[in-house]
Structures are given as C-alpha cells and as structure tokens.
PDB file of C-alpha atoms and ligand atoms in Angstrom:
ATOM      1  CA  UNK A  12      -9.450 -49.059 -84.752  1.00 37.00           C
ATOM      2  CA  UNK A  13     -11.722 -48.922 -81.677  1.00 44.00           C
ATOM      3  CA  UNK A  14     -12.536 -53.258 -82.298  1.00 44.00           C
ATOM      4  CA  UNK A  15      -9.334 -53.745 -80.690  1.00 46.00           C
ATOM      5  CA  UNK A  16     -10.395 -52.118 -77.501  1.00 47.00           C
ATOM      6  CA  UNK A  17     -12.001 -55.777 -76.351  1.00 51.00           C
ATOM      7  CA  UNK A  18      -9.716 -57.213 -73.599  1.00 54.00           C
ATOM      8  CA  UNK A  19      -9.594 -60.763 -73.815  1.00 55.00           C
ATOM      9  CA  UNK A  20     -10.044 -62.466 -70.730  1.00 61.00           C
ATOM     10  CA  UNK A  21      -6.661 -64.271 -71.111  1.00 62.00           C
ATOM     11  CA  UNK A  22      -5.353 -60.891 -70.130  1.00 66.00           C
ATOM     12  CA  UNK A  23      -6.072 -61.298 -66.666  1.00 68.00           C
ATOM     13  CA  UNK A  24      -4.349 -64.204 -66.503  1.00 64.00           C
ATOM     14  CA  UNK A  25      -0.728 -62.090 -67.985  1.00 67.00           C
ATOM     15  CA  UNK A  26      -1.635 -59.155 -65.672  1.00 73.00           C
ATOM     16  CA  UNK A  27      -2.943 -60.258 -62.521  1.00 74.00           C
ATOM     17  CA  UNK A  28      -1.242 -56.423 -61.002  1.00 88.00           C
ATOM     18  CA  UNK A  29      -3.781 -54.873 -63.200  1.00 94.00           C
ATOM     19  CA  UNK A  30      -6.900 -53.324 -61.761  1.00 96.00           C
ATOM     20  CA  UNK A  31      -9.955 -55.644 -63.753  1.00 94.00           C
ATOM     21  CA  UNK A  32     -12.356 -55.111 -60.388  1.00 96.00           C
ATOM     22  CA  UNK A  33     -13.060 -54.510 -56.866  1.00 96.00           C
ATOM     23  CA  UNK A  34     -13.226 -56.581 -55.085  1.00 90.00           C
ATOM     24  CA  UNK A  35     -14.046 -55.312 -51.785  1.00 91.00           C
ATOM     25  CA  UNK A  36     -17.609 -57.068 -51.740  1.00 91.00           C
ATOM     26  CA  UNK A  37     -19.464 -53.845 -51.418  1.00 95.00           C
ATOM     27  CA  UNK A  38     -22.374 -53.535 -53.804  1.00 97.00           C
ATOM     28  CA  UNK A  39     -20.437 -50.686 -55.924  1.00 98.00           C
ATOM     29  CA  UNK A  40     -19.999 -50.211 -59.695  1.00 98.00           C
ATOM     30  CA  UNK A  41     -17.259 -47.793 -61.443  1.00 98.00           C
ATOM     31  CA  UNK A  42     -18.146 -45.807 -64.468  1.00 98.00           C
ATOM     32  CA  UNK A  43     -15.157 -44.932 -66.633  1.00 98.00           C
ATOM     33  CA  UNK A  44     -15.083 -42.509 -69.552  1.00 98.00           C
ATOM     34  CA  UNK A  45     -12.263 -42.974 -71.426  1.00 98.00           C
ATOM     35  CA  UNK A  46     -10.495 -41.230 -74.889  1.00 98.00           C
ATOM     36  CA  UNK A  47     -11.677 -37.430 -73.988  1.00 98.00           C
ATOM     37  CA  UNK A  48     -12.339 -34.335 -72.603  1.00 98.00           C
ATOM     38  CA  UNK A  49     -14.293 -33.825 -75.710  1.00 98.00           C
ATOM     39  CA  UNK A  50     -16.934 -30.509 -76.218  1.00 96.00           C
ATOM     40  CA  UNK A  51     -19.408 -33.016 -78.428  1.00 93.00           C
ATOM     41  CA  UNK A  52     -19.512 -35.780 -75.268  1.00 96.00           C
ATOM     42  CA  UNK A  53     -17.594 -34.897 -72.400  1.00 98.00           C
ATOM     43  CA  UNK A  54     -20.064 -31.621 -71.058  1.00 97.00           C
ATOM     44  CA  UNK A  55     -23.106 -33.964 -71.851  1.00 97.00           C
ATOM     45  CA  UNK A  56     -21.892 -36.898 -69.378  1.00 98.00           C
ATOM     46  CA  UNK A  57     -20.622 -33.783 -66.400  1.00 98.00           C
ATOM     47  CA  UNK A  58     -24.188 -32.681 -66.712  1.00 98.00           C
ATOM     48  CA  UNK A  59     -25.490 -36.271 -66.605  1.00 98.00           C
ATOM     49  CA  UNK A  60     -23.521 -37.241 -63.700  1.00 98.00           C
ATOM     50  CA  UNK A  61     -24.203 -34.153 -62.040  1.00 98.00           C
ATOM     51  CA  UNK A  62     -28.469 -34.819 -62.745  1.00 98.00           C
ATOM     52  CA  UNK A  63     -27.774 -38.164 -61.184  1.00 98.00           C
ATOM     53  CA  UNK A  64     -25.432 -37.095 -58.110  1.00 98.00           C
ATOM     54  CA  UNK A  65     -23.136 -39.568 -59.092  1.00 98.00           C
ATOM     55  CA  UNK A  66     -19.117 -39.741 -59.637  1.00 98.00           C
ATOM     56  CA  UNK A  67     -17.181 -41.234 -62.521  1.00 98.00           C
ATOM     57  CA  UNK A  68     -13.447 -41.790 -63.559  1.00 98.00           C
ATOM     58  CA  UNK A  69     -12.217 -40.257 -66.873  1.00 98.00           C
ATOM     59  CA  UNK A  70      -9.251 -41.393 -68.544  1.00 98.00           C
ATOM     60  CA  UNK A  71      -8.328 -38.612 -70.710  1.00 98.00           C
ATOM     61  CA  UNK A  72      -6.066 -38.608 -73.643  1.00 98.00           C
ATOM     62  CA  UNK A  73      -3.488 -35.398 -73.135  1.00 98.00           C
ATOM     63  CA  UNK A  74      -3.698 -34.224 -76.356  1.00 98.00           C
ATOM     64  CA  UNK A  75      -7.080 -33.534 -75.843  1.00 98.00           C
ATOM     65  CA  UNK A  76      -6.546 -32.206 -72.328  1.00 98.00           C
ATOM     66  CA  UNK A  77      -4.131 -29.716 -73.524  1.00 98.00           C
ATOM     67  CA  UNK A  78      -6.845 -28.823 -76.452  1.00 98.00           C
ATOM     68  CA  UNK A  79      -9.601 -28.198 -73.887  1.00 98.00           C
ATOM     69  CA  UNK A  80      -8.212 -27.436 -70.406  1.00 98.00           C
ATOM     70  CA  UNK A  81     -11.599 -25.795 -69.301  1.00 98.00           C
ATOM     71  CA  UNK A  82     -13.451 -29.601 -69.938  1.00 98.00           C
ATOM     72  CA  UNK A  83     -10.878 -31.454 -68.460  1.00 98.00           C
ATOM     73  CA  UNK A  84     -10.961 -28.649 -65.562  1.00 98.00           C
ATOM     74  CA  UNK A  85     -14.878 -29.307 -65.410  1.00 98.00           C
ATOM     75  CA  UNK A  86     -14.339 -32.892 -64.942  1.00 98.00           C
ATOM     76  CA  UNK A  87     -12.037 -32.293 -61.530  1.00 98.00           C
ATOM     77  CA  UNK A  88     -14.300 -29.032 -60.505  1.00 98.00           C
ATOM     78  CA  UNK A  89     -17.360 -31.624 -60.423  1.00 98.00           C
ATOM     79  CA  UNK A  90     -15.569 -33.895 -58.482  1.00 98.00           C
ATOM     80  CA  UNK A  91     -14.915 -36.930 -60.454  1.00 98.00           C
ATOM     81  CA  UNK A  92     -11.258 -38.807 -60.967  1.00 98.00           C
ATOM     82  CA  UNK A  93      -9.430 -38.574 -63.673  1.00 98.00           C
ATOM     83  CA  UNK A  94      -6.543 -41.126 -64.903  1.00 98.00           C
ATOM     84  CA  UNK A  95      -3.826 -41.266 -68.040  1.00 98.00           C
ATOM     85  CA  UNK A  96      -4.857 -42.497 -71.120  1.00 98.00           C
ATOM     86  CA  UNK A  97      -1.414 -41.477 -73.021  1.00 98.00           C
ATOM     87  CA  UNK A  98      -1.012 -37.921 -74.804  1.00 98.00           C
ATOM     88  CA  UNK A  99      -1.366 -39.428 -78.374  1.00 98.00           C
ATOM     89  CA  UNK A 100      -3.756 -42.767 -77.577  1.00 98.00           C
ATOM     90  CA  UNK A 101      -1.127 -44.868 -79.024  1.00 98.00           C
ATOM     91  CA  UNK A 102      -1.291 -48.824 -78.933  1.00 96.00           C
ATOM     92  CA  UNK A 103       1.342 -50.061 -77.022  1.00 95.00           C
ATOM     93  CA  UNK A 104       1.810 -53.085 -78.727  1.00 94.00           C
ATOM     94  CA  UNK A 105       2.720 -51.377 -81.882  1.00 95.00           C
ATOM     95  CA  UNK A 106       4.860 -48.664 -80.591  1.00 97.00           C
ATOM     96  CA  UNK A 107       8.434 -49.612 -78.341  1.00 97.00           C
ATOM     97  CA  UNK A 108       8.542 -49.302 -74.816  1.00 97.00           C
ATOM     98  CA  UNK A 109      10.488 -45.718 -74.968  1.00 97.00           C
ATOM     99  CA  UNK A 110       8.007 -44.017 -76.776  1.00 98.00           C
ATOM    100  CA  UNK A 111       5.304 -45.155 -75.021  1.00 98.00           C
ATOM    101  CA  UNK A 112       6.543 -44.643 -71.845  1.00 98.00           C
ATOM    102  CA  UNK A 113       7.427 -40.889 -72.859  1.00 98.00           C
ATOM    103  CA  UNK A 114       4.331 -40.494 -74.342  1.00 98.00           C
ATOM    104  CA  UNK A 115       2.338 -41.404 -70.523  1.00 98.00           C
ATOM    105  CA  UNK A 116       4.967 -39.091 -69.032  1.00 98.00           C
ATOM    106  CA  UNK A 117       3.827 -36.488 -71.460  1.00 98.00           C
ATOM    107  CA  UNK A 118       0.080 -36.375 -70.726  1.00 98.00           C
ATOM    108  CA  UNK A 119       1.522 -36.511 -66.727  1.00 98.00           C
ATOM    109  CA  UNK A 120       2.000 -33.003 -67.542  1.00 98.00           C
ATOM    110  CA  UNK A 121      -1.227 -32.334 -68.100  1.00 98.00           C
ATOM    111  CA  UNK A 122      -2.872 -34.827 -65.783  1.00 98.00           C
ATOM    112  CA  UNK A 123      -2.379 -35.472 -62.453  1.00 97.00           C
ATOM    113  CA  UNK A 124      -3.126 -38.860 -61.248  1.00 98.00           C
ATOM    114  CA  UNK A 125      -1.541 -41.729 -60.665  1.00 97.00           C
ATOM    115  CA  UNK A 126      -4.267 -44.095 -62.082  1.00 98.00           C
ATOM    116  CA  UNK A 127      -3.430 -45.217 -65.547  1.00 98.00           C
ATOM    117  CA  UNK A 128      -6.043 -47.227 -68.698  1.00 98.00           C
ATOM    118  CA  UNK A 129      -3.611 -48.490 -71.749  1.00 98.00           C
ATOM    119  CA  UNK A 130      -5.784 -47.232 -74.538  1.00 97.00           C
ATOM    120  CA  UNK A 131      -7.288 -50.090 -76.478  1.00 94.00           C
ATOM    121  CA  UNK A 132      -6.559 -52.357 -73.483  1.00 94.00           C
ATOM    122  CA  UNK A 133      -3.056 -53.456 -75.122  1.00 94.00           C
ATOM    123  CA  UNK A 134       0.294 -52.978 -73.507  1.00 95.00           C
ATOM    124  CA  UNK A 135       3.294 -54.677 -73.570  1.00 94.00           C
ATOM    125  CA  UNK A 136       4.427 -56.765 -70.481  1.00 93.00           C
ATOM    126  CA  UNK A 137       7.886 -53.682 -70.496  1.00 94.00           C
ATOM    127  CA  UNK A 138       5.476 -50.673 -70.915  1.00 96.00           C
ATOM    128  CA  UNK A 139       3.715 -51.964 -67.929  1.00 96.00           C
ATOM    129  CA  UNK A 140       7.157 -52.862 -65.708  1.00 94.00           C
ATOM    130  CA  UNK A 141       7.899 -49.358 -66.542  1.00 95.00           C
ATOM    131  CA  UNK A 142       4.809 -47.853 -65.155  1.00 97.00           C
ATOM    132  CA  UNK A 143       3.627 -50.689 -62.441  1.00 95.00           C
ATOM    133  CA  UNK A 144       5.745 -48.721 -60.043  1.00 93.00           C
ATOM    134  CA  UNK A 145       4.205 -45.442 -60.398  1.00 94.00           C
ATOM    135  CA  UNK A 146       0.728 -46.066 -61.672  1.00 97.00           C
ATOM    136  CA  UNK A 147      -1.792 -48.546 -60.858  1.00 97.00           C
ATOM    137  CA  UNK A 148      -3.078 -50.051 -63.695  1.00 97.00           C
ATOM    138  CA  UNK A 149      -6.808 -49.949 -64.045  1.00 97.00           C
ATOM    139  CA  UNK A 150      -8.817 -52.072 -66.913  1.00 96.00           C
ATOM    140  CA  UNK A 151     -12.065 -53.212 -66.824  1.00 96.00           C
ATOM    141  CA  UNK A 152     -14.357 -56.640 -66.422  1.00 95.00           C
ATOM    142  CA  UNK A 153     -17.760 -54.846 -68.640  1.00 96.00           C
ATOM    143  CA  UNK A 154     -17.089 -53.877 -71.445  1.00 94.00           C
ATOM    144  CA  UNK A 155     -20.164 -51.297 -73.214  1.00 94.00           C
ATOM    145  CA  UNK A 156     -19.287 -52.170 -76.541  1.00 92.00           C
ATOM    146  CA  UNK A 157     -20.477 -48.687 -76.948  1.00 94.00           C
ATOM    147  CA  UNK A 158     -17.774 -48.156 -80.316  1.00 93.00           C
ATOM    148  CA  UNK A 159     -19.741 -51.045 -81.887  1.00 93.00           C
ATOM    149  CA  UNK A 160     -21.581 -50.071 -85.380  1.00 91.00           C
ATOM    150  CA  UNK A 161     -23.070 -53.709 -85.038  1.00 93.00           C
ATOM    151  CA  UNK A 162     -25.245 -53.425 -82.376  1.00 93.00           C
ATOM    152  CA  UNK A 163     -28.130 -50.637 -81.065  1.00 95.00           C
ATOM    153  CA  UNK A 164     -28.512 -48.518 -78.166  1.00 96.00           C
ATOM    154  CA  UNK A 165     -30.546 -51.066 -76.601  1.00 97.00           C
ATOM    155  CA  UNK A 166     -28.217 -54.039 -76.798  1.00 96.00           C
ATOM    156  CA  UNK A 167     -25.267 -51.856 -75.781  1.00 96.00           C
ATOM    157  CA  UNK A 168     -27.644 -51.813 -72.655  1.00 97.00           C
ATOM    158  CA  UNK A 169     -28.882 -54.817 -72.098  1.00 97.00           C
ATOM    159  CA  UNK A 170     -25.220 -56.486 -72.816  1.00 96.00           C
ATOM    160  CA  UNK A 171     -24.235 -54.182 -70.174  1.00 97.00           C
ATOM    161  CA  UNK A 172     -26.917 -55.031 -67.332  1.00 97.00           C
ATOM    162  CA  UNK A 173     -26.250 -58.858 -68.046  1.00 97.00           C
ATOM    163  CA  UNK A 174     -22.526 -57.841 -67.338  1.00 96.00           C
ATOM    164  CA  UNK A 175     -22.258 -56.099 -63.983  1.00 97.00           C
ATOM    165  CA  UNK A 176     -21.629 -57.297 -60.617  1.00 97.00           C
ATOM    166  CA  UNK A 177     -20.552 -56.174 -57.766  1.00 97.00           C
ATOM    167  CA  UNK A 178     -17.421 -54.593 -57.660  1.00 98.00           C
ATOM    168  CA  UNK A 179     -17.486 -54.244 -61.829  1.00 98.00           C
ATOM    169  CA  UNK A 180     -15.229 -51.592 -63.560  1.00 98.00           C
ATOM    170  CA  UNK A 181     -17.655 -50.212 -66.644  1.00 98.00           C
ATOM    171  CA  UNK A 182     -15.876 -49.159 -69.627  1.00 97.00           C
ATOM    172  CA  UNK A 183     -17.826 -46.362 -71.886  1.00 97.00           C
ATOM    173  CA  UNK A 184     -15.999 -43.690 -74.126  1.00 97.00           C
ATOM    174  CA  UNK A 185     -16.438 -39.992 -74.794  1.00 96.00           C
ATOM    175  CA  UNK A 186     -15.813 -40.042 -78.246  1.00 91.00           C
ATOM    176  CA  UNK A 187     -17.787 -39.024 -80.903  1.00 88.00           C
ATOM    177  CA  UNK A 188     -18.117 -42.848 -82.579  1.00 89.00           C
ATOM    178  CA  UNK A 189     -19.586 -43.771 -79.570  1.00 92.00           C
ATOM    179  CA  UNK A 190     -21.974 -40.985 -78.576  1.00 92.00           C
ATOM    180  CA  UNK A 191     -25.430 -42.370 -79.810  1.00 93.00           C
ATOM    181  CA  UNK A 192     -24.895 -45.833 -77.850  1.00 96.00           C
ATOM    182  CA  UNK A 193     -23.274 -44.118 -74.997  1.00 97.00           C
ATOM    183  CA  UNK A 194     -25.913 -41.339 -74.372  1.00 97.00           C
ATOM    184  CA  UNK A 195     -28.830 -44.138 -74.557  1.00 97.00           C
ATOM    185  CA  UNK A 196     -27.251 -46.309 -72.490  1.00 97.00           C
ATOM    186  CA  UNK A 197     -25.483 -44.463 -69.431  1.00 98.00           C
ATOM    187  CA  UNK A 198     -28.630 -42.997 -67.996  1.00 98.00           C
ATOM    188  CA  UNK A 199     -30.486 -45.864 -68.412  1.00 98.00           C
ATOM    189  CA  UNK A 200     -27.932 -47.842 -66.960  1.00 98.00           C
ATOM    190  CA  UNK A 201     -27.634 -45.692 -64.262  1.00 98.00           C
ATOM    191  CA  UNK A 202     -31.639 -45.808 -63.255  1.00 98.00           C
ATOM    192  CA  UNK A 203     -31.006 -49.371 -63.341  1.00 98.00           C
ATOM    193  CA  UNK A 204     -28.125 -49.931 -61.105  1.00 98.00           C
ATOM    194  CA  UNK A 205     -29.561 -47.578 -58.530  1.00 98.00           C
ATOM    195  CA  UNK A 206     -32.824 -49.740 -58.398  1.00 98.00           C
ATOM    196  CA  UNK A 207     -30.487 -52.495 -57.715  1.00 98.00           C
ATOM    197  CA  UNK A 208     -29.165 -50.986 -54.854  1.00 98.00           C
ATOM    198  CA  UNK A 209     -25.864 -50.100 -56.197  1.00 98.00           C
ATOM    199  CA  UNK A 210     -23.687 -47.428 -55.356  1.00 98.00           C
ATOM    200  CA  UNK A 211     -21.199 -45.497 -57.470  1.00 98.00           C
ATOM    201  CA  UNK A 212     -17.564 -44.902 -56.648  1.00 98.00           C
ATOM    202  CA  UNK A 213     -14.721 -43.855 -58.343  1.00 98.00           C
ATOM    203  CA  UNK A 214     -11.517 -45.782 -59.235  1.00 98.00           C
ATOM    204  CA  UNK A 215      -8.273 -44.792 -56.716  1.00 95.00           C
TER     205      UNK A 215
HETATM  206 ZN1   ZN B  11      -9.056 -45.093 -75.432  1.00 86.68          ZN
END
C-alpha cells in the first residue's frame, strides 16, 4: 500500500495549484509527518522536535485523531501545524468524489486547518476542484522513502540530503512501517540541515 505514496513528477505538471515547494528563496526546509497522531511514533518525533527547537507540520488522519485526542493535542500544545490527511486515509483515485470529499469534511471535525496532503499523493482532478477553494493543497518535492523495506536507515538519509533545497517540502510518516528509517534519519537530517544553514518553518 504505502509504494503508491511516490508522486510522480508529471503531477506537477496536472496540479500546478498544489503546494510541491516554497519558493520564497529563503534558505528554509519543511518537515511533514504525515498518517498519525500515533503513541508508537508521534510522542517520539514531539520530543525530537522539541530537543531540536524546531517546528514541523503533521498531517493527521482523523480516525486516529479522534483515537488519541491528547497526541494530536500535544502536537498543537508544542506549537507545530497540523493539516487533513482524510478521516479514513482513503485513495482518492479509487474512491468517487462524494465520499472522499465527505470523508476530508469528516476529519475537519476533528482538525482544524485549512492545509490539506491527499494521502498517498493521489487525488482526482474533482476531489481537488472540490477542496481547491477551501484548502490549499500541500505535497511535497523530497520524498524520505522512509515506508521502503528496500532500502536502510542510511540510504533513507543520504537519498534525502541529495534531495533538499531550498524551499523543499520533506515528506516522512509517523507510522509504525516507517519508524526504524524515520527515527535514524530525522535527527540526523536535522543536524545536517542546520550545519547547512537552514532554517525550519512550517507549511501555512
Ligand atoms: Zn498518508
């Protein structure tokens, strides 16, 4: 399931409204966390981000929001941004517009922000005329690659650091698939970054 999260670059082309980076020439980079609050990652990267003085964006899934309001009320209380990542994570090119659309409205419940991440990077061209008005639409130009079983902790890294540029929108997840490559490479990455001279913002 989580292969199909890769965002082709022929995206950008279809969705030029969508968010891929900044591109306001300041030396900044934008974590994002998407899929929880989950206990078995989501408390690990607060506490890392808070060790590091740094903020992040998490787009949380609502069913998981609703399951552990006290994370997801961590994630605000520490400052960071939060965005809609659907209340069921469904693909949107495999469910019709309706549901899907119902489905975002349903985690608006539960979060509120107008930023919004399709899960797996796939949405129709009508779920996004639906929510284009109300949400800006934020993907990403790095990819971690952190669900990958192929590749180590190290190469989710380095892949990373060869990846990044100015402005870049870094995807990571909090989900339990991803935790091993996601807890080696975040703080590393973050060292890294901050030797370059980059800053740390959150999406808006
Ligand atoms: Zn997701």
């Amino acid at each position: 399931m989580l292969r199909w999260m890769r965002a082709p670059g022929i995206f950008k082309i279809f969705f030029p409204s969508f968010v891929w980076r900044y591109n306001s020439g300041a030396k900044k980079v934008y974590l994002t966390f998407d899929d929880g609050p989950i206990p078995e990652s989501t408390l690990w990267t607060l506490n890392l981000l808070k060790e590091k003085n740094i903020k992040a964006t998490f787009f949380c899934v609502g069913d998981n929001v609703h399951k552990y309001p006290e994370l997801y009320q961590n994630i605000l209380t520490d400052g960071h941004a939060v965005g809609n990542h659907t209340y069921n994570h469904l693909k949107g090119w495999s469910v019709d517009t309706q549901r899907y659309i119902e489905n975002v409205i349903m985690a608006s419940d539960l979060i509120d922000s107008k930023l919004f991440r399709p899960p797996y990077g796939l949405i129709k061209n009508s779920q996004a005329k639906h929510l284009l008005p109300e949400y800006k639409i934020i993907m990403w130009d790095v990819l971690s690659g952190d669900f990958r079983k192929d590749i180590t902790p190290e190469q989710c890294l380095r892949d990373v650091l060869k990846k990044v540029r100015p402005g870049s929108i870094i995807s990571f997840h909090n989900h339990q698939k991803t935790k091993a490559n996601m807890q080696y490479a975040v703080p590393r990455l973050i060292d890294e970054l901050k030797l370059q001279g980059y800053e740390f913002d959150v999406c808006r």
